[in-house]
XYZ file of C-alpha atoms in Angstrom:
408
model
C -35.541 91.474 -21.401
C -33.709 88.256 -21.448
C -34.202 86.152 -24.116
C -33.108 82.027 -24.876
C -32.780 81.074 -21.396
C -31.967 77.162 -20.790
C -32.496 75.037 -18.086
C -29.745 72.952 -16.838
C -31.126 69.839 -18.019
C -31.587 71.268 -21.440
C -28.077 72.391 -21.741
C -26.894 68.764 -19.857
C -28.885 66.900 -22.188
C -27.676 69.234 -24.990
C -23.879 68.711 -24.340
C -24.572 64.842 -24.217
C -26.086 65.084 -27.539
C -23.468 66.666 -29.234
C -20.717 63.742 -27.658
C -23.247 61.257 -29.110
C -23.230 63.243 -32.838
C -19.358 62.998 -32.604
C -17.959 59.448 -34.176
C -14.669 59.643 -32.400
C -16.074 60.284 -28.757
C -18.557 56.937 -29.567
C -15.283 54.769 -30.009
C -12.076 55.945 -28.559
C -9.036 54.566 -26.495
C -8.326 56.212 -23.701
C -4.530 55.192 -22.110
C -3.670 56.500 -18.578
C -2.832 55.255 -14.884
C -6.007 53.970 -12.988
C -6.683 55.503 -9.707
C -9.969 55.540 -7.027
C -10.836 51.732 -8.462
C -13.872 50.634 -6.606
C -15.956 47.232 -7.699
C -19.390 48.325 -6.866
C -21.848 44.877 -5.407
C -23.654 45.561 -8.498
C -20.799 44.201 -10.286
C -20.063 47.853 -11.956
C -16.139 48.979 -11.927
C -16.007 52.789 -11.117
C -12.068 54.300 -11.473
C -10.055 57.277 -12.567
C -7.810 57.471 -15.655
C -5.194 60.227 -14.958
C -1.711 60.942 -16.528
C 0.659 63.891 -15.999
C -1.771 66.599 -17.806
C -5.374 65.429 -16.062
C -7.785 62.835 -14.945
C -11.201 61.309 -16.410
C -13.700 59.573 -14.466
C -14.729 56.219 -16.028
C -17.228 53.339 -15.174
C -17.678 49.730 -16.585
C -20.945 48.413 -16.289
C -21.612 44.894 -15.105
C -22.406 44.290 -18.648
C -19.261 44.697 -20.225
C -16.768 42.931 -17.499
C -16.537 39.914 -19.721
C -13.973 42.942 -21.690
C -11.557 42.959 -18.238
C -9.555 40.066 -18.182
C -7.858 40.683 -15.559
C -7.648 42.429 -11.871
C -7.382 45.744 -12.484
C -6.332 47.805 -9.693
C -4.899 51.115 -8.848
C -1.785 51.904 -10.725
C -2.085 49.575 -13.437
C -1.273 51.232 -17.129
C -4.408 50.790 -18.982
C -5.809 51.181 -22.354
C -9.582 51.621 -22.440
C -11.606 51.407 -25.464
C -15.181 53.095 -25.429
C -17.078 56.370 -25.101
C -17.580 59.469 -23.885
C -20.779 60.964 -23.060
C -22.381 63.386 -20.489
C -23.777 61.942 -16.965
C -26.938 64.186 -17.265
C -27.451 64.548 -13.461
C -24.768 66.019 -12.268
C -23.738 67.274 -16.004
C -19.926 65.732 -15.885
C -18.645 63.567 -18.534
C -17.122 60.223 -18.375
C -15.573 57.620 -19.971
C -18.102 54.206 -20.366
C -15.712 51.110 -20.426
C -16.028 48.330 -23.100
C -12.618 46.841 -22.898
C -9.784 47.715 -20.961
C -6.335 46.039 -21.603
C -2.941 46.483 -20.211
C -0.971 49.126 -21.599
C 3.224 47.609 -22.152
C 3.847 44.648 -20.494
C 0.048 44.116 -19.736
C -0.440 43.505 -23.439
C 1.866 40.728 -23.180
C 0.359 39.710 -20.689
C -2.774 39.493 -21.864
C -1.339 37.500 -24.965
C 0.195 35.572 -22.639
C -3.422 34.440 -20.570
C -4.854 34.397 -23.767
C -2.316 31.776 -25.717
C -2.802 29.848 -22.491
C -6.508 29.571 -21.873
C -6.408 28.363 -26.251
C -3.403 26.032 -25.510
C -5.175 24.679 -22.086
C -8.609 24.194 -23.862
C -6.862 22.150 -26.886
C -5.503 20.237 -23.865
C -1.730 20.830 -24.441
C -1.676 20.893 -20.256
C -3.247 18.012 -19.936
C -1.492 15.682 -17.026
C -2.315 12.356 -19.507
C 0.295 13.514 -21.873
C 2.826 14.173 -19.811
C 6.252 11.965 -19.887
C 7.467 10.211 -16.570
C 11.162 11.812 -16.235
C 13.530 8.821 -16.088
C 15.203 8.305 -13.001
C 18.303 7.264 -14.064
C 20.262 9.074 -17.062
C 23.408 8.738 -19.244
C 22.770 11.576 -21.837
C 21.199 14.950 -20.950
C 20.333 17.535 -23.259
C 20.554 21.379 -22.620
C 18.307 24.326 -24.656
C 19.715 27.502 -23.437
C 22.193 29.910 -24.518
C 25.920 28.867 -24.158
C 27.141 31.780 -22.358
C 25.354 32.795 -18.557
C 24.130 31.432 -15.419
C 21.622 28.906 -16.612
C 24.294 26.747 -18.907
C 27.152 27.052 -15.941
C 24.367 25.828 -12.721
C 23.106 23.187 -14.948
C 26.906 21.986 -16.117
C 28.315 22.489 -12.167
C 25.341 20.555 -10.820
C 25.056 17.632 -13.158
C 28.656 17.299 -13.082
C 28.943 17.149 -8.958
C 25.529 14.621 -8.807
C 26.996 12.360 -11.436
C 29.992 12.885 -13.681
C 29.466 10.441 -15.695
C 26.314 11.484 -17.334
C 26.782 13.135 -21.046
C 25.950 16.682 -21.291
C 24.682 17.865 -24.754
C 24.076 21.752 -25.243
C 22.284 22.912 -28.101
C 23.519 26.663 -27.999
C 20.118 28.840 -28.458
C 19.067 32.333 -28.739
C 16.841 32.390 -26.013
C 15.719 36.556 -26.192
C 15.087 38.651 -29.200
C 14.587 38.190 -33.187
C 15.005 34.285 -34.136
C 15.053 32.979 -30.505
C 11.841 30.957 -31.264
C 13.387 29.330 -34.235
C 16.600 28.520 -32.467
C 14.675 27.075 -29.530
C 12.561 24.848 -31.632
C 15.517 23.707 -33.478
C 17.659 23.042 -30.516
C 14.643 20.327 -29.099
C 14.450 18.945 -32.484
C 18.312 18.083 -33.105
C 18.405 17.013 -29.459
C 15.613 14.390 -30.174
C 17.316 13.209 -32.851
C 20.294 12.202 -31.088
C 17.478 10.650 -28.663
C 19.233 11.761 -25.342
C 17.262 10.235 -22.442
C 16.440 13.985 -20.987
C 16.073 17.796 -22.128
C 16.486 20.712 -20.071
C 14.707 23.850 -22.095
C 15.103 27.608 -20.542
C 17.231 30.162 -19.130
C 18.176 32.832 -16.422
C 15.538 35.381 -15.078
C 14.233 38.340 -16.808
C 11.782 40.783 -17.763
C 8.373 39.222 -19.461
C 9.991 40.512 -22.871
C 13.296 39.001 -22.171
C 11.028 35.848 -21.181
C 8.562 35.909 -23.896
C 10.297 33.104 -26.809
C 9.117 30.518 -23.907
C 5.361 32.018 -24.333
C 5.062 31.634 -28.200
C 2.701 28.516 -29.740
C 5.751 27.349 -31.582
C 7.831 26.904 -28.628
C 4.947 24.747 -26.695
C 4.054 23.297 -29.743
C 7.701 21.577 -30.425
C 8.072 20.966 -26.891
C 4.518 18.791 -26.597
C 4.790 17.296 -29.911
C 8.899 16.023 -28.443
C 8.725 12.436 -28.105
C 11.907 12.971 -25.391
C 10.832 13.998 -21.726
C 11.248 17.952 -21.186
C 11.858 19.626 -17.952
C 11.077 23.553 -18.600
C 13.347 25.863 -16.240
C 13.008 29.410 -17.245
C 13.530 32.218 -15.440
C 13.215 32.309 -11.407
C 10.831 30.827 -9.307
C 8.423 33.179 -9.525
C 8.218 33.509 -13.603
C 5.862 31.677 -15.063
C 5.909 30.669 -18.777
C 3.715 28.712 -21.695
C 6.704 26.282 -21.505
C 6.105 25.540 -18.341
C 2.929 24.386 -18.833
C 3.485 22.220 -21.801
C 6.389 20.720 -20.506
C 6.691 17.382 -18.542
C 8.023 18.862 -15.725
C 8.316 22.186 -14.089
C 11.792 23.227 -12.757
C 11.611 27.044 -10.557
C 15.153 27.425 -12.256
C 17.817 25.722 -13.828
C 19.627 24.409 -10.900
C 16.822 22.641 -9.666
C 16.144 21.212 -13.215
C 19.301 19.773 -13.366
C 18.970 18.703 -9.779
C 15.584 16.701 -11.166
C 17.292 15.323 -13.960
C 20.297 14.108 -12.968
C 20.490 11.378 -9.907
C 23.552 11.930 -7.522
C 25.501 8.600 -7.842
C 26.957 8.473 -4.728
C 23.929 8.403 -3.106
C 23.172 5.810 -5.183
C 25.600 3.982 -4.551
C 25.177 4.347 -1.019
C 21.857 2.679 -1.663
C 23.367 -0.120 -3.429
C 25.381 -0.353 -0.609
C 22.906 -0.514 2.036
C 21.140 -2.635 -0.505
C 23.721 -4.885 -0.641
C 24.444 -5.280 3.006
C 21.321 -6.391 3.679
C 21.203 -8.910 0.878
C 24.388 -10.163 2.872
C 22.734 -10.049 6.239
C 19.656 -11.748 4.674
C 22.133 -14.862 3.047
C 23.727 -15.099 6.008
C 20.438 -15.468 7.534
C 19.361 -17.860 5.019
C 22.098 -19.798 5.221
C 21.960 -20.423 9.385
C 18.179 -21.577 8.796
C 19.277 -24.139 5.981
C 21.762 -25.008 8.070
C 19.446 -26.125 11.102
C 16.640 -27.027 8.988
C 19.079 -29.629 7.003
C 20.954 -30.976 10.514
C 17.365 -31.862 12.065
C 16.302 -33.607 9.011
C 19.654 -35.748 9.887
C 18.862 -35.875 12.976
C 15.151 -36.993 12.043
C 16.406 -39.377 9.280
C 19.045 -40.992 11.650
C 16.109 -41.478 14.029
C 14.208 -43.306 11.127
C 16.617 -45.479 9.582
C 15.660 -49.207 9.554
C 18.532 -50.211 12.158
C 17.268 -47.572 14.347
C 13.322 -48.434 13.835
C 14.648 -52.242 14.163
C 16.250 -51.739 17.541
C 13.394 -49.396 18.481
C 10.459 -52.528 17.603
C 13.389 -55.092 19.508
C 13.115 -52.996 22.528
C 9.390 -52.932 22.776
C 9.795 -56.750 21.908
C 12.150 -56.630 24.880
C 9.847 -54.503 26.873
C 6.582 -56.145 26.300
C 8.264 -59.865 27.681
C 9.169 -58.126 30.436
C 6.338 -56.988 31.111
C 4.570 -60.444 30.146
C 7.238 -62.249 32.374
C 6.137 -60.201 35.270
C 2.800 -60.985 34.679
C 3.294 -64.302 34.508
C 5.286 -64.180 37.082
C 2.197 -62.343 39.426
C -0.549 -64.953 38.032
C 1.601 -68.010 38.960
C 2.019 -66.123 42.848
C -1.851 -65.320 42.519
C -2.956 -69.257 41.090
C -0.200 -70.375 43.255
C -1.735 -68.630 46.416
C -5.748 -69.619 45.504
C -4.463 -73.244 44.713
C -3.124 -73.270 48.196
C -6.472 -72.186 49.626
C -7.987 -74.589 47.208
C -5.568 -77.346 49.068
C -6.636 -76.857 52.256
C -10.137 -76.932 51.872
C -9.152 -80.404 49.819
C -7.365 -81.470 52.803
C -9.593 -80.720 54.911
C -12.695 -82.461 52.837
C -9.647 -85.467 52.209
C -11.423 -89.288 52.850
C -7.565 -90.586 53.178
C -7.626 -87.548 56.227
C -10.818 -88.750 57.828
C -9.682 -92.354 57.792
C -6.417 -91.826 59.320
C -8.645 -89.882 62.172
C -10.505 -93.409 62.514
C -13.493 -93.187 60.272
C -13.741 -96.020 57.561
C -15.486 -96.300 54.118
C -17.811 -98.973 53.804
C -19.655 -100.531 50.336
C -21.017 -103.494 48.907
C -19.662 -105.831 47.008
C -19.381 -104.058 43.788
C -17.993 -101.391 45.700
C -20.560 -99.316 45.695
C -20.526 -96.630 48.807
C -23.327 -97.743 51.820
C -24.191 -94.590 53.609
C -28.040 -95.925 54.307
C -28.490 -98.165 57.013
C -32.146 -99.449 55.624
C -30.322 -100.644 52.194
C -28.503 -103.093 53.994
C -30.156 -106.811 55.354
C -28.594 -109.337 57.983
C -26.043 -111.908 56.225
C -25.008 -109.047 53.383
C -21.242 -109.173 52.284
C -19.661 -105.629 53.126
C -16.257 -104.272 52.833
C -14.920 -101.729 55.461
C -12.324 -100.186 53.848
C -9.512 -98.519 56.477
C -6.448 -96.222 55.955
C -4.222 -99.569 55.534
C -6.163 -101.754 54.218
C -10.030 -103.581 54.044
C -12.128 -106.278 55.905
C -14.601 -108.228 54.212
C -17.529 -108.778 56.658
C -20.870 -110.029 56.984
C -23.723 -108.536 58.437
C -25.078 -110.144 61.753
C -27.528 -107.466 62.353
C -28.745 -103.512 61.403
C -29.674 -100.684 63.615
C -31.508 -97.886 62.683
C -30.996 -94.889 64.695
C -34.312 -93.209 66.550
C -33.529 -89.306 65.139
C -33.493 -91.094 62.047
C -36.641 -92.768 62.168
C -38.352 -89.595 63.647
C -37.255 -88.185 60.451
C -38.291 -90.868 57.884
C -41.528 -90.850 59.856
């Protein structure tokens, strides 16, 4: 008879106890190439650890991703630190994630994100501190090592934009043991001789070769400069902490010295241009003044006394013209109605109406007799004609009979 049979789950669930009795399976690093990653929707990270000799299944649960600090993907190098213990179900063991770091470079590199995200949060990045680069230079200073690529682009291109800006090099390490210190050093003498400018990097490289410009010691002396910095390290795809701290950004040293140093000839072409039109704006100038000044002579010509003088004697001349000629028309029109006027006198004239054979008669006194009834028989009259008179006396009166009819 068969004795001390065991279910599966009791020999599962035995295995997994024994992983959990042993210390170094509860806290181990695992390093290895990841394969099979797969980000579940539940926010757990399922993958593969395998090197030349064999492969382990792992998982990170949703609870620990705040230990990934970066993508991880398949073929990254990884170190993984947590524990192994039996999946009771299907009875395989696996590896439960806790932290998983980049194995080589990837721990650089995850000092490097690290040294950033403190330096960014103490607000060493901060736009507000940054220094304006000045536009136009006469001494530049140079951080890089006196012998390569970097030092010769820099020198070539600064001396072809403008030769007649000062270039300084402080000759750095710039890789390896005391690199830091010489780079710090090199921005501190070059502030002291208070150039206007400093260019701080280097050629292209690995992220070891790279990695003075990504110590706190480097960004530190390069924020705390009181002398604008232009970081060019590497190529334009390497990134640094020195290029974050610094003022400006150059993707290599040829276009930092490009950004530092302004090509004089086309300034002067500027000044040129600049000047030309100054010119063409004088000249302009000058013709307005010119016609502005001769039409206040002409206008002050036009008001001097002489001038207003002869203008007020012509209007005097004007105005007795025009009072002569209408004096002139009132004399033709009085003229004219004392004509009419003269021969209605003439034709009312008593000297007229004599000389046609009518007389005047009165008394005496000489008062005019034009009523028959005011005159009596024997009543001294005088008839006075166109030549002369004749004193007469009345011998008798006649009334007329329409005149009677009309007294009566």
């Amino acid at each position: 008879m068969i004795k001390n049979v065991y279910t599966v789950g009791q020999v599962n669930s035995y295995i997994k106890n024994m992983f959990t009795q042993d210390f170094m399976m509860n806290r181990i690093y695992v390093k290895g190439e990841v394969s099979n990653c797969k980000y579940h929707t539940s926010g757990h990270i399922y993958f593969t650890l395998k090197d030349e000799s064999g492969a382990l299944t792992a998982v990170m649960f949703a609870g620990n991703r705040k230990g990934l600090t970066f993508p991880m993907k398949n073929g990254d190098n990884v170190i993984v630190l947590g524990s192994i213990s039996v999946y009771e179900r299907d009875g395989k063991y696996q590896l439960y994630a806790k932290e998983i770091i980049l194995d080589g470079a990837g721990v650089l590199y995850q000092k490097f994100e690290a040294l950033k995200k403190e330096l960014e949060e103490m607000g060493m990045f901060a736009e507000e501190y940054k220094q304006p680069i000045p536009k136009y230079i006469k001494t530049l200073g140079i951080v890089t090592a006196p012998t390569g690529a970097a030092i010769r682009d820099i020198q070539n291109i600064s001396k072809r934009r403008n030769p007649y800006v000062q270039t300084i090099l402080y000759p750095a390490l710039v890789q390896g043991e005391g690199a830091v210190a010489s780079i710090v050093n090199g921005i501190h003498a070059l502030e002291q001789l208070k150039v206007d400018v400093i260019i701080v990097g280097r050629g292209g490289g690995s992220i070891e070769d790279l990695w003075a410009f990504n110590e706190e010691a480097v960004a530190r002396a390069i924020f705390e400069c009181s002398i604008p910095i232009i970081s060019a390290v590497g190529h334009e795809t390497d990134t640094t902490i020195a290029d974050f701290v610094a003022d400006l950004r150059a993707p290599t040293p040829s276009a930092a010295a490009e950004l530092a140093v302004y090509d004089w000839q086309e300034l002067a072409q500027q000044l040129l241009s600049v000047k030309m039109e100054l010119n063409r704006g004088m000249s302009d100038k000058l013709e307005q003044t010119e016609e502005r000044l001769k039409m206040y002579e002409r206008q002050l010509k036009l008001l001097t006394p002489q001038n207003r003088l002869n203008d007020k004697r012509q209007y005097a001349i004007d105005l007795e013209e025009k009072l002569h000629l209408y004096m002139q028309q009132k004399l033709r029109e009085k003229k004219h109605q004392i004509e009419l006027y003269a021969g209605q006198l003439e034709g009312m004239s008593p000297v007229k109406k004599l000389s046609q054979g009518y007389s005047y008669v009165s008394d005496e006194t000489g008062k005019a007799l034009s009523d028959v009834t005011k005159v009596k028989k024997d009543d001294k009259i005088i008839v006075h004609m166109l030549n002369g008179k004749v004193n007469a006396t009345v011998t008798e009166t006649e009334v007329f009979s329409w005149e009677k009819k009309n007294r009566h």
